[in-house]
PDB file of C-alpha atoms and ligand atoms in Angstrom:
ATOM      1  CA  MET A   1      15.953 -61.008 -61.082  1.00  0.00           C
ATOM      2  CA  ARG A   2      17.078 -63.739 -58.733  1.00  0.00           C
ATOM      3  CA  SER A   3      20.665 -62.479 -58.587  1.00  0.00           C
ATOM      4  CA  CYS A   4      19.635 -59.070 -57.230  1.00  0.00           C
ATOM      5  CA  ILE A   5      19.998 -58.865 -53.438  1.00  0.00           C
ATOM      6  CA  PHE A   6      17.117 -56.415 -52.976  1.00  0.00           C
ATOM      7  CA  CYS A   7      14.828 -58.581 -55.142  1.00  0.00           C
ATOM      8  CA  LYS A   8      15.716 -61.462 -52.831  1.00  0.00           C
ATOM      9  CA  ILE A   9      14.909 -59.333 -49.784  1.00  0.00           C
ATOM     10  CA  VAL A  10      11.500 -58.149 -51.050  1.00  0.00           C
ATOM     11  CA  ASN A  11      10.705 -61.725 -52.146  1.00  0.00           C
ATOM     12  CA  ASN A  12      11.596 -63.055 -48.667  1.00  0.00           C
ATOM     13  CA  GLU A  13      14.414 -65.196 -50.059  1.00  0.00           C
ATOM     14  CA  ILE A  14      16.933 -63.628 -47.695  1.00  0.00           C
ATOM     15  CA  PRO A  15      16.139 -62.036 -44.319  1.00  0.00           C
ATOM     16  CA  SER A  16      16.149 -58.349 -43.488  1.00  0.00           C
ATOM     17  CA  GLU A  17      14.957 -56.205 -40.621  1.00  0.00           C
ATOM     18  CA  ALA A  18      11.773 -54.743 -42.070  1.00  0.00           C
ATOM     19  CA  ILE A  19       9.932 -51.862 -40.437  1.00  0.00           C
ATOM     20  CA  PHE A  20       7.248 -51.330 -43.085  1.00  0.00           C
ATOM     21  CA  ASN A  21       5.797 -53.290 -45.966  1.00  0.00           C
ATOM     22  CA  ASP A  22       3.065 -52.692 -48.549  1.00  0.00           C
ATOM     23  CA  GLU A  23       2.329 -53.669 -52.148  1.00  0.00           C
ATOM     24  CA  LEU A  24       4.880 -51.215 -53.595  1.00  0.00           C
ATOM     25  CA  VAL A  25       7.762 -50.986 -51.139  1.00  0.00           C
ATOM     26  CA  ARG A  26       9.466 -52.527 -48.156  1.00  0.00           C
ATOM     27  CA  VAL A  27      11.401 -50.401 -45.665  1.00  0.00           C
ATOM     28  CA  ILE A  28      14.397 -52.155 -44.126  1.00  0.00           C
ATOM     29  CA  LYS A  29      17.178 -51.200 -41.748  1.00  0.00           C
ATOM     30  CA  ASP A  30      20.488 -50.760 -43.578  1.00  0.00           C
ATOM     31  CA  ILE A  31      22.873 -53.600 -42.742  1.00  0.00           C
ATOM     32  CA  ASN A  32      25.796 -51.160 -42.523  1.00  0.00           C
ATOM     33  CA  PRO A  33      24.263 -47.940 -41.170  1.00  0.00           C
ATOM     34  CA  LYS A  34      25.939 -44.611 -42.004  1.00  0.00           C
ATOM     35  CA  ALA A  35      23.833 -42.687 -39.472  1.00  0.00           C
ATOM     36  CA  PRO A  36      22.202 -43.459 -36.095  1.00  0.00           C
ATOM     37  CA  VAL A  37      19.019 -44.123 -38.076  1.00  0.00           C
ATOM     38  CA  HIS A  38      19.492 -45.530 -41.582  1.00  0.00           C
ATOM     39  CA  TRP A  39      16.589 -47.100 -43.430  1.00  0.00           C
ATOM     40  CA  LEU A  40      16.178 -48.063 -47.060  1.00  0.00           C
ATOM     41  CA  VAL A  41      12.863 -47.734 -48.866  1.00  0.00           C
ATOM     42  CA  VAL A  42      13.179 -50.555 -51.397  1.00  0.00           C
ATOM     43  CA  THR A  43      10.775 -50.940 -54.321  1.00  0.00           C
ATOM     44  CA  LYS A  44       9.072 -54.292 -54.832  1.00  0.00           C
ATOM     45  CA  LYS A  45       9.602 -53.834 -58.576  1.00  0.00           C
ATOM     46  CA  HIS A  46      13.119 -54.270 -59.943  1.00  0.00           C
ATOM     47  CA  ILE A  47      14.121 -50.912 -61.447  1.00  0.00           C
ATOM     48  CA  PRO A  48      17.924 -50.528 -61.610  1.00  0.00           C
ATOM     49  CA  SER A  49      17.972 -46.822 -60.684  1.00  0.00           C
ATOM     50  CA  ILE A  50      16.256 -43.467 -61.212  1.00  0.00           C
ATOM     51  CA  LYS A  51      18.204 -43.295 -64.511  1.00  0.00           C
ATOM     52  CA  GLU A  52      16.394 -46.316 -65.919  1.00  0.00           C
ATOM     53  CA  SER A  53      12.964 -45.287 -64.664  1.00  0.00           C
ATOM     54  CA  THR A  54      10.268 -43.604 -66.735  1.00  0.00           C
ATOM     55  CA  LYS A  55       7.470 -41.100 -66.287  1.00  0.00           C
ATOM     56  CA  SER A  56       5.148 -44.054 -65.677  1.00  0.00           C
ATOM     57  CA  GLU A  57       6.913 -44.516 -62.325  1.00  0.00           C
ATOM     58  CA  GLU A  58       5.937 -41.054 -61.010  1.00  0.00           C
ATOM     59  CA  ILE A  59       3.283 -42.464 -58.691  1.00  0.00           C
ATOM     60  CA  LEU A  60       5.802 -44.939 -57.283  1.00  0.00           C
ATOM     61  CA  PHE A  61       8.319 -42.126 -56.629  1.00  0.00           C
ATOM     62  CA  GLY A  62       5.689 -40.145 -54.750  1.00  0.00           C
ATOM     63  CA  HIS A  63       4.828 -43.211 -52.732  1.00  0.00           C
ATOM     64  CA  ILE A  64       8.476 -43.874 -51.807  1.00  0.00           C
ATOM     65  CA  ILE A  65       8.874 -40.353 -50.408  1.00  0.00           C
ATOM     66  CA  SER A  66       5.482 -40.397 -48.737  1.00  0.00           C
ATOM     67  CA  VAL A  67       6.303 -43.663 -46.939  1.00  0.00           C
ATOM     68  CA  ALA A  68       9.656 -42.246 -45.803  1.00  0.00           C
ATOM     69  CA  ARG A  69       7.934 -39.133 -44.414  1.00  0.00           C
ATOM     70  CA  ASP A  70       5.271 -41.123 -42.562  1.00  0.00           C
ATOM     71  CA  ILE A  71       7.746 -43.522 -40.954  1.00  0.00           C
ATOM     72  CA  ALA A  72      10.078 -40.674 -39.992  1.00  0.00           C
ATOM     73  CA  LYS A  73       7.132 -38.957 -38.315  1.00  0.00           C
ATOM     74  CA  LYS A  74       6.052 -42.150 -36.562  1.00  0.00           C
ATOM     75  CA  GLU A  75       9.607 -42.741 -35.332  1.00  0.00           C
ATOM     76  CA  LYS A  76       9.845 -39.085 -34.237  1.00  0.00           C
ATOM     77  CA  LEU A  77      12.864 -38.121 -36.361  1.00  0.00           C
ATOM     78  CA  LEU A  78      13.315 -34.362 -35.966  1.00  0.00           C
ATOM     79  CA  GLY A  79      15.093 -34.032 -39.293  1.00  0.00           C
ATOM     80  CA  TYR A  80      16.512 -36.395 -41.861  1.00  0.00           C
ATOM     81  CA  LYS A  81      18.132 -36.768 -45.235  1.00  0.00           C
ATOM     82  CA  LEU A  82      16.530 -38.532 -48.182  1.00  0.00           C
ATOM     83  CA  VAL A  83      19.129 -39.754 -50.675  1.00  0.00           C
ATOM     84  CA  PHE A  84      18.924 -41.537 -54.000  1.00  0.00           C
ATOM     85  CA  ASN A  85      22.343 -42.651 -55.203  1.00  0.00           C
ATOM     86  CA  VAL A  86      22.056 -42.858 -58.987  1.00  0.00           C
ATOM     87  CA  GLY A  87      24.423 -45.043 -60.986  1.00  0.00           C
ATOM     88  CA  LYS A  88      27.945 -46.164 -60.136  1.00  0.00           C
ATOM     89  CA  GLU A  89      29.295 -42.621 -60.533  1.00  0.00           C
ATOM     90  CA  GLY A  90      26.595 -41.447 -58.147  1.00  0.00           C
ATOM     91  CA  GLY A  91      27.724 -43.866 -55.464  1.00  0.00           C
ATOM     92  CA  GLN A  92      25.102 -46.534 -56.133  1.00  0.00           C
ATOM     93  CA  VAL A  93      26.302 -50.030 -55.282  1.00  0.00           C
ATOM     94  CA  ILE A  94      23.084 -52.055 -55.453  1.00  0.00           C
ATOM     95  CA  ASP A  95      21.325 -51.693 -58.805  1.00  0.00           C
ATOM     96  CA  HIS A  96      17.781 -51.872 -57.465  1.00  0.00           C
ATOM     97  CA  LEU A  97      15.921 -48.645 -56.749  1.00  0.00           C
ATOM     98  CA  HIS A  98      16.028 -47.573 -53.098  1.00  0.00           C
ATOM     99  CA  LEU A  99      15.804 -44.386 -51.077  1.00  0.00           C
ATOM    100  CA  HIS A 100      18.134 -43.856 -48.119  1.00  0.00           C
ATOM    101  CA  VAL A 101      16.517 -42.305 -45.028  1.00  0.00           C
ATOM    102  CA  LEU A 102      19.202 -40.995 -42.672  1.00  0.00           C
ATOM    103  CA  GLY A 103      18.723 -39.321 -39.336  1.00  0.00           C
ATOM    104  CA  GLY A 104      19.020 -39.508 -35.590  1.00  0.00           C
ATOM    105  CA  TRP A 105      22.009 -37.162 -35.202  1.00  0.00           C
ATOM    106  CA  SER A 106      22.482 -34.520 -32.603  1.00  0.00           C
ATOM    107  CA  GLN A 107      22.452 -30.958 -33.936  1.00  0.00           C
ATOM    108  CA  THR A 108      26.243 -30.841 -34.223  1.00  0.00           C
ATOM    109  CA  THR A 109      26.894 -34.118 -36.028  1.00  0.00           C
ATOM    110  CA  ASN A 110      24.483 -34.035 -38.914  1.00  0.00           C
ATOM    111  CA  GLN A 111      26.970 -34.436 -41.775  1.00  0.00           C
ATOM    112  CA  VAL A 112      27.072 -37.734 -43.627  1.00  0.00           C
ATOM    113  CA  ASN A 113      27.882 -39.088 -47.044  1.00  0.00           C
ATOM    114  CA  VAL A 114      26.305 -42.300 -48.247  1.00  0.00           C
TER     115      VAL A 114
HETATM  116  P1  5GP B   1      23.684 -47.799 -52.485  1.00  0.00           P
HETATM  117  O1  5GP B   1      25.144 -47.477 -52.335  1.00  0.00           O
HETATM  118  O2  5GP B   1      23.451 -48.838 -53.549  1.00  0.00           O
HETATM  119  O3  5GP B   1      22.838 -46.572 -52.677  1.00  0.00           O
HETATM  120  O4  5GP B   1      23.233 -48.374 -51.090  1.00  0.00           O
HETATM  121  C1  5GP B   1      23.110 -49.733 -50.810  1.00  0.00           C
HETATM  122  C2  5GP B   1      22.915 -49.877 -49.313  1.00  0.00           C
HETATM  123  O5  5GP B   1      22.465 -51.173 -49.063  1.00  0.00           O
HETATM  124  C3  5GP B   1      24.196 -49.674 -48.490  1.00  0.00           C
HETATM  125  O6  5GP B   1      23.985 -48.641 -47.542  1.00  0.00           O
HETATM  126  C4  5GP B   1      24.420 -51.026 -47.820  1.00  0.00           C
HETATM  127  O7  5GP B   1      24.907 -50.914 -46.503  1.00  0.00           O
HETATM  128  C5  5GP B   1      23.035 -51.645 -47.859  1.00  0.00           C
HETATM  129  N1  5GP B   1      23.015 -53.101 -47.950  1.00  0.00           N
HETATM  130  C6  5GP B   1      23.795 -53.874 -48.729  1.00  0.00           C
HETATM  131  N2  5GP B   1      23.473 -55.175 -48.596  1.00  0.00           N
HETATM  132  C7  5GP B   1      22.450 -55.218 -47.707  1.00  0.00           C
HETATM  133  C8  5GP B   1      21.683 -56.295 -47.154  1.00  0.00           C
HETATM  134  O8  5GP B   1      21.861 -57.470 -47.459  1.00  0.00           O
HETATM  135  N3  5GP B   1      20.723 -55.965 -46.252  1.00  0.00           N
HETATM  136  C9  5GP B   1      20.482 -54.664 -45.886  1.00  0.00           C
HETATM  137  N4  5GP B   1      19.530 -54.467 -44.993  1.00  0.00           N
HETATM  138  N5  5GP B   1      21.190 -53.635 -46.391  1.00  0.00           N
HETATM  139  C10 5GP B   1      22.157 -53.904 -47.293  1.00  0.00           C
HETATM  140 ZN1   ZN B   2      16.218 -56.231 -57.895  1.00  0.00          ZN
END
C-alpha cells in the first residue's frame, strides 16, 4: 500500500514524531493537533477502517487501546478521549486504521470534535 500515508509512516518512508513503537502499532503526534495533546495509534497492518476489519483483529483492537492507556498514564494525562473515526461519513480522512488520543485540556475546555 505504497500510496497510503500511514503505511509510509509505519514503514519509515516519510518522517513522523513517534512516541511509541512495537510490532503492531506506532504512536505518533498528530501533524494538525485538535487538542493540547493529540496522538494517533496507527496500526502497522493496513486495514482501511473498523468497518473493514474482522473478528480476527480483536487482539489488535485490544492492543491499540491498551497502548493508548499506558502512554496516557506515562504522560500523566488526567483524562482523555479515544476516538475512531469510521468511514468518510464518520469523519475519517485517512483510510488506514488509527485511534485518536486527545487530552491535555483544562477542566473547562474539554470539548473537541475530530
Ligand atoms: P482521520 O480524520 O482520518 O480520523 O484522522 C487523520 C489524522 O491524521 C488527522 O487528525 C490529521 O491531522 C492527521 N494527519 C494527516 N496527515 C498526517 C501526517 O502526515 N503526519 C501526522 N503525524 N499526522 C497526519
Ligand atoms: Zn495504509
